[in-house]
CSV table of C-alpha atoms (C1' of nucleotides) in Angstrom, one decimal:
chain,number,residue,atom,x,y,z
E,1,MET,CA,-24.7,3.4,-0.2
E,2,THR,CA,-25.5,2.3,3.3
E,3,LYS,CA,-22.6,-0.1,2.9
E,4,LYS,CA,-21.3,-1.9,5.9
E,5,ASN,CA,-18.2,-1.9,3.8
E,6,ILE,CA,-16.0,0.2,5.9
E,7,PRO,CA,-13.5,2.0,3.9
E,8,ARG,CA,-10.0,1.8,5.1
E,9,PRO,CA,-8.7,5.2,6.1
E,10,THR,CA,-5.5,6.4,4.6
E,11,GLU,CA,-2.7,7.8,6.6
E,12,SER,CA,-3.7,11.4,6.1
E,13,GLU,CA,-7.3,10.4,6.9
E,14,LEU,CA,-6.1,8.8,10.1
E,15,GLU,CA,-4.4,12.0,11.2
E,16,ILE,CA,-7.7,13.8,10.8
E,17,LEU,CA,-9.6,11.1,12.5
E,18,GLN,CA,-7.3,11.4,15.5
E,19,VAL,CA,-8.1,15.1,15.7
E,20,LEU,CA,-11.8,14.4,15.6
E,21,TRP,CA,-11.6,11.5,18.1
E,22,GLN,CA,-9.6,13.6,20.5
E,23,HIS,CA,-11.4,16.9,20.2
E,24,GLY,CA,-14.9,16.0,19.0
E,25,PRO,CA,-16.8,17.7,16.3
E,26,SER,CA,-14.6,20.2,14.5
E,27,THR,CA,-14.6,22.7,11.7
E,28,VAL,CA,-12.2,22.5,8.9
E,29,ARG,CA,-10.3,25.4,10.3
E,30,PHE,CA,-9.8,23.7,13.6
E,31,VAL,CA,-8.7,20.5,12.1
E,32,ASN,CA,-6.3,22.3,9.9
E,33,ASP,CA,-4.9,24.2,12.8
E,34,GLU,CA,-4.3,21.0,14.6
E,35,LEU,CA,-2.6,19.3,11.7
E,36,SER,CA,-0.5,22.4,11.2
E,37,LYS,CA,1.0,21.9,14.6
E,38,ARG,CA,2.6,18.7,13.3
E,39,ARG,CA,3.4,19.5,9.7
E,40,ASP,CA,2.9,21.9,6.8
E,41,VAL,CA,-0.5,21.6,5.3
E,42,GLY,CA,-2.7,24.0,3.2
E,43,TYR,CA,-6.2,24.9,4.3
E,44,THR,CA,-7.8,23.6,1.1
E,45,THR,CA,-5.9,20.4,1.3
E,46,THR,CA,-7.5,19.7,4.7
E,47,LEU,CA,-10.8,20.8,3.3
E,48,LYS,CA,-10.5,18.5,0.3
E,49,LEU,CA,-9.5,15.6,2.5
E,50,LEU,CA,-12.5,16.1,4.8
E,51,GLN,CA,-14.8,16.4,1.7
E,52,LEU,CA,-13.4,13.1,0.4
E,53,MET,CA,-13.8,11.5,3.8
E,54,HIS,CA,-17.3,12.7,3.8
E,55,GLU,CA,-18.0,11.1,0.5
E,56,LYS,CA,-16.5,7.9,1.6
E,57,GLY,CA,-18.6,7.9,4.8
E,58,ILE,CA,-15.6,8.2,7.1
E,59,VAL,CA,-17.0,11.3,8.6
E,60,THR,CA,-20.4,12.9,8.8
E,61,ARG,CA,-21.0,16.6,8.7
E,62,ASP,CA,-23.4,19.2,9.8
E,63,ASP,CA,-23.7,21.8,7.1
E,64,SER,CA,-26.7,23.6,8.5
E,65,SER,CA,-24.5,26.6,9.1
E,66,ARG,CA,-22.1,28.1,6.7
E,67,THR,CA,-19.1,26.7,8.5
E,68,HIS,CA,-19.5,22.9,8.4
E,69,VAL,CA,-18.8,20.8,11.4
E,70,TYR,CA,-17.3,17.4,10.9
E,71,ARG,CA,-17.5,14.4,13.2
E,72,PRO,CA,-16.0,10.9,12.9
E,73,ALA,CA,-18.3,8.2,11.5
E,74,LEU,CA,-16.0,5.5,12.7
E,75,ARG,CA,-15.3,4.6,16.3
E,76,GLU,CA,-11.8,4.8,17.4
E,77,GLN,CA,-11.4,1.4,18.8
E,78,GLU,CA,-13.0,-0.4,15.9
E,79,THR,CA,-10.9,1.5,13.4
E,80,GLN,CA,-7.7,0.9,15.3
E,81,GLY,CA,-8.6,-2.8,15.6
E,82,GLN,CA,-9.0,-3.1,11.9
E,83,ILE,CA,-5.7,-1.4,11.2
E,84,ILE,CA,-4.0,-3.8,13.5
E,85,ASP,CA,-5.6,-6.7,11.8
E,86,ARG,CA,-4.2,-5.5,8.5
E,87,LEU,CA,-0.8,-4.8,9.9
E,88,LEU,CA,-0.8,-8.2,11.5
E,89,GLU,CA,-1.3,-9.9,8.2
E,90,ALA,CA,0.8,-7.6,6.2
E,91,ALA,CA,3.9,-7.4,8.3
E,92,PHE,CA,3.8,-9.8,11.2
E,93,GLY,CA,2.5,-13.0,9.6
E,94,GLY,CA,-0.5,-12.8,11.8
E,95,SER,CA,1.4,-13.1,15.1
E,96,ALA,CA,0.1,-10.7,17.7
E,97,LEU,CA,2.9,-11.8,19.9
E,98,LYS,CA,5.5,-10.6,17.5
E,99,LEU,CA,3.7,-7.3,17.1
E,100,VAL,CA,3.5,-6.7,20.8
E,101,GLN,CA,7.1,-7.7,21.2
E,102,GLN,CA,8.1,-5.1,18.7
E,103,ALA,CA,5.9,-2.5,20.2
E,104,LEU,CA,7.3,-2.9,23.6
E,105,GLY,CA,10.7,-4.2,22.9
E,106,ASN,CA,12.3,-1.4,21.0
E,107,ARG,CA,10.7,1.3,22.9
E,108,ARG,CA,11.0,3.2,26.0
E,109,THR,CA,8.0,2.3,28.0
E,110,THR,CA,7.2,3.6,31.4
E,111,ARG,CA,6.7,1.3,34.4
E,112,GLU,CA,3.2,2.6,34.6
E,113,GLU,CA,2.4,1.5,31.1
E,114,LEU,CA,3.9,-1.9,31.7
E,115,ASP,CA,1.8,-2.3,34.8
E,116,GLN,CA,-1.3,-1.3,32.8
E,117,ILE,CA,-0.5,-4.0,30.3
E,118,ARG,CA,0.0,-6.5,33.0
E,119,ASP,CA,-3.5,-5.7,34.3
E,120,LEU,CA,-4.8,-6.0,30.8
E,121,LEU,CA,-3.2,-9.5,30.5
E,122,ASP,CA,-4.8,-10.6,33.7
E,123,ASN,CA,-8.2,-9.7,32.4
E,124,ILE,CA,-7.9,-11.5,29.1
E,125,ASP,CA,-9.6,-14.9,28.8
E,126,PRO,CA,-7.1,-16.9,26.9
E,127,GLN,CA,-8.4,-18.5,23.9
E,128,THR,CA,-7.5,-22.1,24.8
E,129,PRO,CA,-8.1,-23.6,21.4
E,130,PRO,CA,-4.9,-22.9,19.4
E,131,PRO,CA,-6.0,-22.6,15.8
E,132,PRO,CA,-5.0,-25.6,13.7
E,133,THR,CA,-1.8,-24.3,12.3
E,134,THR,CA,-2.4,-24.2,8.6
E,135,ASP,CA,1.0,-25.3,7.7
E,136,ALA,CA,1.0,-25.3,3.9
E,137,SER,CA,4.6,-26.5,3.7
E,138,ASP,CA,3.4,-29.8,2.2
E,139,GLU,CA,1.8,-28.2,-0.8
E,140,LEU,CA,3.5,-27.9,-4.0
E,141,ALA,CA,3.0,-25.7,-6.9
W,1,MET,CA,22.0,3.0,-5.1
W,2,THR,CA,23.7,2.6,-1.8
W,3,LYS,CA,21.2,4.8,-0.1
W,4,LYS,CA,21.3,5.1,3.6
W,5,ASN,CA,17.8,6.3,3.4
W,6,ILE,CA,15.8,3.1,4.1
W,7,PRO,CA,12.7,3.2,1.9
W,8,ARG,CA,9.5,2.3,3.7
W,9,PRO,CA,8.2,-0.9,2.2
W,10,THR,CA,4.7,-0.9,0.7
W,11,GLU,CA,2.2,-3.5,1.6
W,12,SER,CA,2.9,-5.7,-1.4
W,13,GLU,CA,6.6,-5.4,-0.7
W,14,LEU,CA,6.0,-6.5,2.9
W,15,GLU,CA,4.3,-9.6,1.6
W,16,ILE,CA,7.4,-10.4,-0.3
W,17,LEU,CA,9.7,-9.6,2.5
W,18,GLN,CA,7.8,-12.0,4.7
W,19,VAL,CA,8.4,-14.7,2.2
W,20,LEU,CA,12.1,-13.9,2.1
W,21,TRP,CA,12.4,-13.6,5.9
W,22,GLN,CA,10.7,-16.8,6.4
W,23,HIS,CA,12.2,-18.9,3.7
W,24,GLY,CA,15.5,-17.3,3.0
W,25,PRO,CA,17.0,-16.4,-0.4
W,26,SER,CA,14.4,-17.2,-3.0
W,27,THR,CA,13.8,-17.1,-6.7
W,28,VAL,CA,11.0,-15.2,-8.3
W,29,ARG,CA,9.3,-18.4,-9.1
W,30,PHE,CA,9.3,-19.4,-5.5
W,31,VAL,CA,8.2,-16.1,-4.1
W,32,ASN,CA,5.4,-16.0,-6.7
W,33,ASP,CA,4.3,-19.5,-5.7
W,34,GLU,CA,4.2,-18.5,-2.1
W,35,LEU,CA,2.2,-15.3,-2.8
W,36,SER,CA,-0.2,-17.3,-5.0
W,37,LYS,CA,-1.2,-19.4,-2.0
W,38,ARG,CA,-2.7,-16.3,-0.5
W,39,ARG,CA,-4.0,-14.4,-3.5
W,40,ASP,CA,-4.1,-14.2,-7.3
W,41,VAL,CA,-0.9,-12.7,-8.6
W,42,GLY,CA,0.8,-12.9,-12.0
W,43,TYR,CA,4.3,-14.0,-12.4
W,44,THR,CA,5.5,-10.9,-14.1
W,45,THR,CA,3.9,-8.8,-11.4
W,46,THR,CA,6.0,-10.5,-8.7
W,47,LEU,CA,9.0,-10.2,-10.9
W,48,LYS,CA,8.4,-6.5,-11.4
W,49,LEU,CA,7.9,-6.0,-7.7
W,50,LEU,CA,11.2,-7.7,-6.9
W,51,GLN,CA,13.0,-5.7,-9.6
W,52,LEU,CA,11.6,-2.5,-8.1
W,53,MET,CA,12.5,-3.6,-4.6
W,54,HIS,CA,16.0,-4.3,-5.9
W,55,GLU,CA,16.3,-0.8,-7.3
W,56,LYS,CA,15.1,0.7,-4.0
W,57,GLY,CA,17.6,-1.4,-2.1
W,58,ILE,CA,15.0,-3.3,-0.2
W,59,VAL,CA,16.4,-6.6,-1.5
W,60,THR,CA,19.7,-7.7,-2.9
W,61,ARG,CA,20.0,-10.3,-5.6
W,62,ASP,CA,22.5,-12.7,-7.0
W,63,ASP,CA,22.2,-12.7,-10.8
W,64,SER,CA,25.3,-14.8,-11.4
W,65,SER,CA,23.1,-17.5,-12.7
W,66,ARG,CA,20.3,-17.1,-15.1
W,67,THR,CA,17.7,-17.5,-12.5
W,68,HIS,CA,18.2,-14.7,-10.0
W,69,VAL,CA,18.1,-15.2,-6.3
W,70,TYR,CA,16.7,-12.5,-4.1
W,71,ARG,CA,17.3,-12.0,-0.4
W,72,PRO,CA,16.1,-9.3,2.0
W,73,ALA,CA,18.3,-6.3,2.5
W,74,LEU,CA,16.3,-5.2,5.6
W,75,ARG,CA,16.2,-7.1,8.8
W,76,GLU,CA,12.9,-8.3,10.0
W,77,GLN,CA,12.9,-6.7,13.4
W,78,GLU,CA,14.2,-3.4,12.3
W,79,THR,CA,11.6,-3.1,9.6
W,80,GLN,CA,8.8,-4.1,11.8
W,81,GLY,CA,10.0,-1.7,14.4
W,82,GLN,CA,9.8,1.1,11.9
W,83,ILE,CA,6.4,0.2,10.8
W,84,ILE,CA,5.2,0.2,14.4
W,85,ASP,CA,6.7,3.6,14.8
W,86,ARG,CA,4.8,5.0,11.9
W,87,LEU,CA,1.6,3.3,13.0
W,88,LEU,CA,2.0,4.6,16.5
W,89,GLU,CA,2.1,8.1,15.2
W,90,ALA,CA,-0.5,7.7,12.5
W,91,ALA,CA,-3.2,6.0,14.4
W,92,PHE,CA,-2.5,5.7,18.1
W,93,GLY,CA,-1.2,9.2,18.9
W,94,GLY,CA,2.1,7.7,19.9
W,95,SER,CA,0.7,5.5,22.7
W,96,ALA,CA,2.3,2.1,22.7
W,97,LEU,CA,-0.1,1.1,25.4
W,98,LYS,CA,-3.2,1.8,23.3
W,99,LEU,CA,-1.7,-0.2,20.5
W,100,VAL,CA,-1.0,-3.2,22.7
W,101,GLN,CA,-4.4,-3.0,24.2
W,102,GLN,CA,-5.9,-3.1,20.7
W,103,ALA,CA,-3.6,-5.9,19.6
W,104,LEU,CA,-4.5,-8.0,22.6
W,105,GLY,CA,-7.9,-6.8,23.5
W,106,ASN,CA,-9.9,-7.5,20.4
W,107,ARG,CA,-8.2,-10.6,19.5
W,108,ARG,CA,-8.2,-14.2,20.3
W,109,THR,CA,-4.8,-14.8,21.9
W,110,THR,CA,-3.7,-18.1,23.1
W,111,ARG,CA,-2.6,-18.7,26.7
W,112,GLU,CA,0.8,-19.5,25.4
W,113,GLU,CA,1.2,-16.2,23.7
W,114,LEU,CA,-0.1,-14.4,26.8
W,115,ASP,CA,2.5,-16.1,28.9
W,116,GLN,CA,5.2,-15.2,26.5
W,117,ILE,CA,4.1,-11.6,26.7
W,118,ARG,CA,4.3,-11.8,30.4
W,119,ASP,CA,7.8,-13.0,30.2
W,120,LEU,CA,8.6,-10.2,27.9
W,121,LEU,CA,7.2,-7.7,30.3
W,122,ASP,CA,9.3,-9.0,33.1
W,123,ASN,CA,12.4,-8.6,31.1
W,124,ILE,CA,11.9,-5.0,30.1
W,125,ASP,CA,13.7,-2.4,32.0
W,126,PRO,CA,11.0,0.1,32.7
W,127,GLN,CA,12.0,3.7,31.9
W,128,THR,CA,11.5,4.7,35.4
W,129,PRO,CA,12.3,8.4,34.9
W,130,PRO,CA,9.3,9.7,33.2
W,131,PRO,CA,11.0,12.6,31.5
W,132,PRO,CA,9.7,16.1,32.2
W,133,THR,CA,6.2,15.2,31.2
W,134,THR,CA,5.4,17.4,28.3
W,135,ASP,CA,1.8,17.4,29.2
W,136,ALA,CA,0.0,19.1,26.3
W,137,SER,CA,-3.4,18.6,27.8
W,138,ASP,CA,-3.6,22.3,28.7
W,139,GLU,CA,-3.1,23.5,25.1
W,140,LEU,CA,-5.9,24.8,23.2
W,141,ALA,CA,-6.4,25.4,19.6
O,1,DT,C1',19.1,-29.0,-34.5
O,2,DG,C1',14.8,-27.1,-34.0
O,3,DT,C1',11.2,-26.4,-30.8
O,4,DT,C1',9.4,-25.5,-26.5
O,5,DT,C1',9.8,-23.8,-22.0
O,6,DG,C1',11.2,-20.5,-18.5
O,7,DC,C1',13.4,-16.4,-17.3
O,8,DT,C1',14.4,-11.3,-17.3
O,9,DA,C1',13.7,-6.6,-19.0
O,10,DC,C1',10.8,-2.9,-20.1
O,11,DG,C1',7.1,0.0,-20.9
O,12,DA,C1',2.5,1.4,-20.3
O,13,DA,C1',-1.9,1.7,-18.3
O,14,DG,C1',-5.0,2.2,-14.3
O,15,DC,C1',-5.9,3.6,-9.9
O,16,DC,C1',-5.6,6.1,-5.8
O,17,DA,C1',-3.8,9.5,-2.5
O,18,DT,C1',-2.2,14.0,-1.9
O,19,DT,C1',-1.7,18.7,-2.9
O,20,DC,C1',-2.9,23.1,-4.6
O,21,DG,C1',-5.0,26.9,-7.5
O,22,DT,C1',-9.1,29.2,-8.5
O,23,DA,C1',-13.7,30.6,-8.4
O,24,DA,C1',-18.1,31.6,-6.2
O,25,DA,C1',-20.8,33.1,-2.3
O,26,DG,C1',-21.9,34.5,2.5
O,27,DG,C1',-21.0,37.5,6.1
O,28,DC,C1',-18.8,41.2,8.7
O,29,DT,C1',-16.8,45.8,9.3
O,30,DG,C1',-15.8,50.4,8.5
Q,1,DC,C1',-22.8,50.2,0.6
Q,2,DA,C1',-18.0,48.6,-0.6
Q,3,DG,C1',-14.4,45.8,0.3
Q,4,DC,C1',-12.3,42.2,2.8
Q,5,DC,C1',-12.1,37.8,4.9
Q,6,DT,C1',-13.6,33.2,5.4
Q,7,DT,C1',-15.7,29.4,3.7
Q,8,DT,C1',-17.0,25.8,0.3
Q,9,DA,C1',-16.7,23.5,-4.2
Q,10,DC,C1',-14.2,21.8,-8.0
Q,11,DG,C1',-10.8,20.5,-11.1
Q,12,DA,C1',-6.3,19.4,-12.2
Q,13,DA,C1',-1.5,18.0,-11.7
Q,14,DT,C1',1.6,15.0,-9.5
Q,15,DG,C1',3.5,11.0,-7.9
Q,16,DG,C1',3.5,6.3,-6.3
Q,17,DC,C1',1.8,1.5,-6.3
Q,18,DT,C1',0.2,-2.4,-8.9
Q,19,DT,C1',-0.7,-5.0,-12.7
Q,20,DC,C1',0.0,-6.9,-17.0
Q,21,DG,C1',1.5,-7.5,-22.0
Q,22,DT,C1',5.2,-8.1,-25.0
Q,23,DA,C1',9.8,-9.0,-26.4
Q,24,DG,C1',14.2,-11.1,-26.3
Q,25,DC,C1',17.2,-14.5,-24.8
Q,26,DA,C1',19.0,-18.9,-22.8
Q,27,DA,C1',18.5,-23.4,-21.5
Q,28,DA,C1',16.5,-27.9,-21.9
Q,29,DC,C1',14.7,-31.4,-24.5
Q,30,DA,C1',13.2,-34.5,-28.1
DNA sequence: TGTTTGCTACGAAGCCATTCGTAAAGGCTG
DNA sequence: CAGCCTTTACGAATGGCTTCGTAGCAAACA
C-alpha cells in the first residue's frame, strides 16, 4: 500500500504526532509519559494507538530492538495544512479570512506574535485572481 | 434538554449549521437541497441529523406547522471560536501564530483578504504583558 | 373521495475511534 | 536460576457518527 492517500489523523493521533514532531523519534513509554502530562491515559492505549498509526502509515517504526522507536511519517506543516483545509471547508465556508479573524480575534495574542504575523503578511504574494465566486444561488432543486 | 453544556458539533452537523447560519431558518427540505449541492445525501439522513441536533440542543425548531423549521441555537462566531480552540490544542500546540501561518502560508489568499487581515491586526489590542512566561522548554521527560 | 405526494418518527445497521484486559516473551537482578 | 519488570500483540467492549429503510400520518389534488 504505497498509497499517496494520506490518512487523516484523528484527534488522538494528532496528540501523538505532536509529541513526535516536537521530540523526535520516541518510544511508546516516552510518548505515553508525555500524553500523561496532559490527561489520563493507559500505557496499552498509547501502544495500541501507535500500532494503529503504524498500520495506517502515519508513523514508521524501528523494531530492530525490543523497544520499538516510532517516528512521524507525516511532516508537520503538510499535516497541519491539510487539517486547516478541512476545517476551512467544514466550518468556515472556505474563508481563510474568517478563520484568521477567529483565531486572532477572540484570543489574547502578544504583540510579538502580531508583529510576526505582519511580517508574514508582507511576505505573501497576494493571489490577484479572485476565484470566480461560484454563486449557486440561481440554481434550483 | 436545557443543557448549559454546549455539545461540540460534528463535521456533518457543522455543514448543516453553515446552511442555517447563511440562510436563516430552514426546512429539512431546504437544508437537504443545499447539502445535495455539495455531496450525495439522502433526505432522511438530513432529517435524522436535524432531529439529533435538536435533541442535543444544537438547533431549535418550530413545529407548529407540519413542515418544521429549524434554526441554529449556536452563534456562528462562538462556535467557530470553540472549534479553533480545540484545533489549537489538538494540532498546533496552542500556538495561534502557527495556525495563522498555516492558514495564510499555504494558501492562495487574495490581496483583499490580506488587507482585511492587516486591518484586523491594527485593531487588536496586543496583550502587552506577556504573563510570567511558563517556559516549559527546560522540562524533560 | 380516493390517490398520490411529502413530511416526521423511529429503529437498526455499519463503521470507526478509543479504551482496556490479558497473554506471551525478553531481559535484568538478586 | 527464579522472579519481576517491561514490552509487544491481540481481541473485545464501548460509544458515537452516519446512513438508510420503513411506517404512519397529513395535506394536496384530480
